Amino acid sequence: YAFTPGNPKWKRNNLTYRILNYTPKMTRADVDEAIRKALSVWSNVTPLTFQKVEDEVADIMISFAYRDHRDNSPFDGPNGQLAHAFQPGEGLGGDVHMDEEEAWTKDGRGYNLFIVLAHELGHSLGLSHSNDPGALMYPTYSYTDPSEFRLPQDDIDGIQAIYGRSNA
Amino acid sequence: FPVAPEAEDEGKTLQLVESYLQNFYDLQKDPHPHLRSSGGENPLASKLKEMQSFFGLEVTGKPDLDTLEVMKKPRCGVPDVLR
């Protein structure tokens, strides 16, 4: 695993998230469920908690965006770059941007939203890309059935080195 | 003259490699390639080696088939090399 240079991390364990918009390719309930499950990947192994907020600025703002979306990192259309996220911090910090032009799904067709989101949230929390091909934080997309997903040890070691182990 | 298919493919490959390394390995865009000094390693080859090393590929500094295959995979947009 690797940390983001400068080792940025959230100073609090109770973080907020907000869903700014939804992809029309999935039902809202399925998007909500993918996000909830992706957040739980990280909260299950650390003391971090995530609370959803509706009308206020959240630590982690999640949105679906097209091409140039004014963060100096334009998306490239279908395939290629699927999403990106920013390291912990104010403003854009922690935010997750998903490329709206991808075929988002809740299963193995197209790109599984839960898998990609779980990876991006790793960046939101301070992890960089791992060179372990089995890690969630490996840069290239690899499908795992969400019902069988278990966070690989490399990612557990990385996130616990930043935030410590779960209290539970 | 029409561009020979091989030359066209070569151009597309170079475009893919440059774009990938600029996006994910901090390869700087070179506005004046003709002014580059002849000494020292080509920055593109150097970054290519960095990428090949990260992905556990054979480190050749050349865009071989295995390297291009990785570059064509869907991936996260966050760079592998952050300064």
mmCIF file with all atom_site columns, C-alpha atoms in Angstrom, chain A residues 10 12-19 39 49-54 56-62 93-95 121:
data_model
loop_
_atom_site.group_PDB
_atom_site.id
_atom_site.type_symbol
_atom_site.label_atom_id
_atom_site.label_alt_id
_atom_site.label_comp_id
_atom_site.label_asym_id
_atom_site.label_entity_id
_atom_site.label_seq_id
_atom_site.pdbx_PDB_ins_code
_atom_site.Cartn_x
_atom_site.Cartn_y
_atom_site.Cartn_z
_atom_site.occupancy
_atom_site.B_iso_or_equiv
_atom_site.pdbx_formal_charge
_atom_site.auth_seq_id
_atom_site.auth_comp_id
_atom_site.auth_asym_id
_atom_site.auth_atom_id
_atom_site.pdbx_PDB_model_num
ATOM 1  C CA . TRP A 1 10  ? -8.892  13.555 8.375  1.00 0.00 ? 10  TRP A CA 1
ATOM 2  C CA . ARG A 1 12  ? -11.839 13.633 12.986 1.00 0.00 ? 12  ARG A CA 1
ATOM 3  C CA . ASN A 1 13  ? -13.187 10.116 12.799 1.00 0.00 ? 13  ASN A CA 1
ATOM 4  C CA . ASN A 1 14  ? -16.823 11.177 12.294 1.00 0.00 ? 14  ASN A CA 1
ATOM 5  C CA . LEU A 1 15  ? -17.042 12.229 8.650  1.00 0.00 ? 15  LEU A CA 1
ATOM 6  C CA . THR A 1 16  ? -19.997 13.395 6.609  1.00 0.00 ? 16  THR A CA 1
ATOM 7  C CA . TYR A 1 17  ? -20.863 12.621 2.991  1.00 0.00 ? 17  TYR A CA 1
ATOM 8  C CA . ARG A 1 18  ? -23.337 14.028 0.530  1.00 0.00 ? 18  ARG A CA 1
ATOM 9  C CA . ILE A 1 19  ? -24.587 12.709 -2.810 1.00 0.00 ? 19  ILE A CA 1
ATOM 10 C CA . LEU A 1 39  ? -18.232 3.476  2.877  1.00 0.00 ? 39  LEU A CA 1
ATOM 11 C CA . THR A 1 49  ? -17.929 6.671  10.775 1.00 0.00 ? 49  THR A CA 1
ATOM 12 C CA . PHE A 1 50  ? -19.818 8.244  7.882  1.00 0.00 ? 50  PHE A CA 1
ATOM 13 C CA . GLN A 1 51  ? -23.019 10.230 8.242  1.00 0.00 ? 51  GLN A CA 1
ATOM 14 C CA . LYS A 1 52  ? -25.112 11.221 5.241  1.00 0.00 ? 52  LYS A CA 1
ATOM 15 C CA . VAL A 1 53  ? -26.143 14.887 4.998  1.00 0.00 ? 53  VAL A CA 1
ATOM 16 C CA . GLU A 1 54  ? -28.527 16.472 2.508  1.00 0.00 ? 54  GLU A CA 1
ATOM 17 C CA . GLU A 1 56  ? -24.893 21.203 3.659  1.00 0.00 ? 56  GLU A CA 1
ATOM 18 C CA . VAL A 1 57  ? -21.242 20.992 2.714  1.00 0.00 ? 57  VAL A CA 1
ATOM 19 C CA . ALA A 1 58  ? -19.959 17.520 3.583  1.00 0.00 ? 58  ALA A CA 1
ATOM 20 C CA . ASP A 1 59  ? -16.425 16.256 4.031  1.00 0.00 ? 59  ASP A CA 1
ATOM 21 C CA . ILE A 1 60  ? -16.913 13.875 1.100  1.00 0.00 ? 60  ILE A CA 1
ATOM 22 C CA . MET A 1 61  ? -19.075 15.176 -1.748 1.00 0.00 ? 61  MET A CA 1
ATOM 23 C CA . ILE A 1 62  ? -19.943 12.467 -4.283 1.00 0.00 ? 62  ILE A CA 1
ATOM 24 C CA . GLY A 1 93  ? -10.557 17.569 -0.473 1.00 0.00 ? 93  GLY A CA 1
ATOM 25 C CA . GLY A 1 94  ? -12.154 14.147 -0.039 1.00 0.00 ? 94  GLY A CA 1
ATOM 26 C CA . ASP A 1 95  ? -14.563 14.658 -2.927 1.00 0.00 ? 95  ASP A CA 1
ATOM 27 C CA . LEU A 1 121 ? -13.036 6.467  -1.104 1.00 0.00 ? 121 LEU A CA 1
#
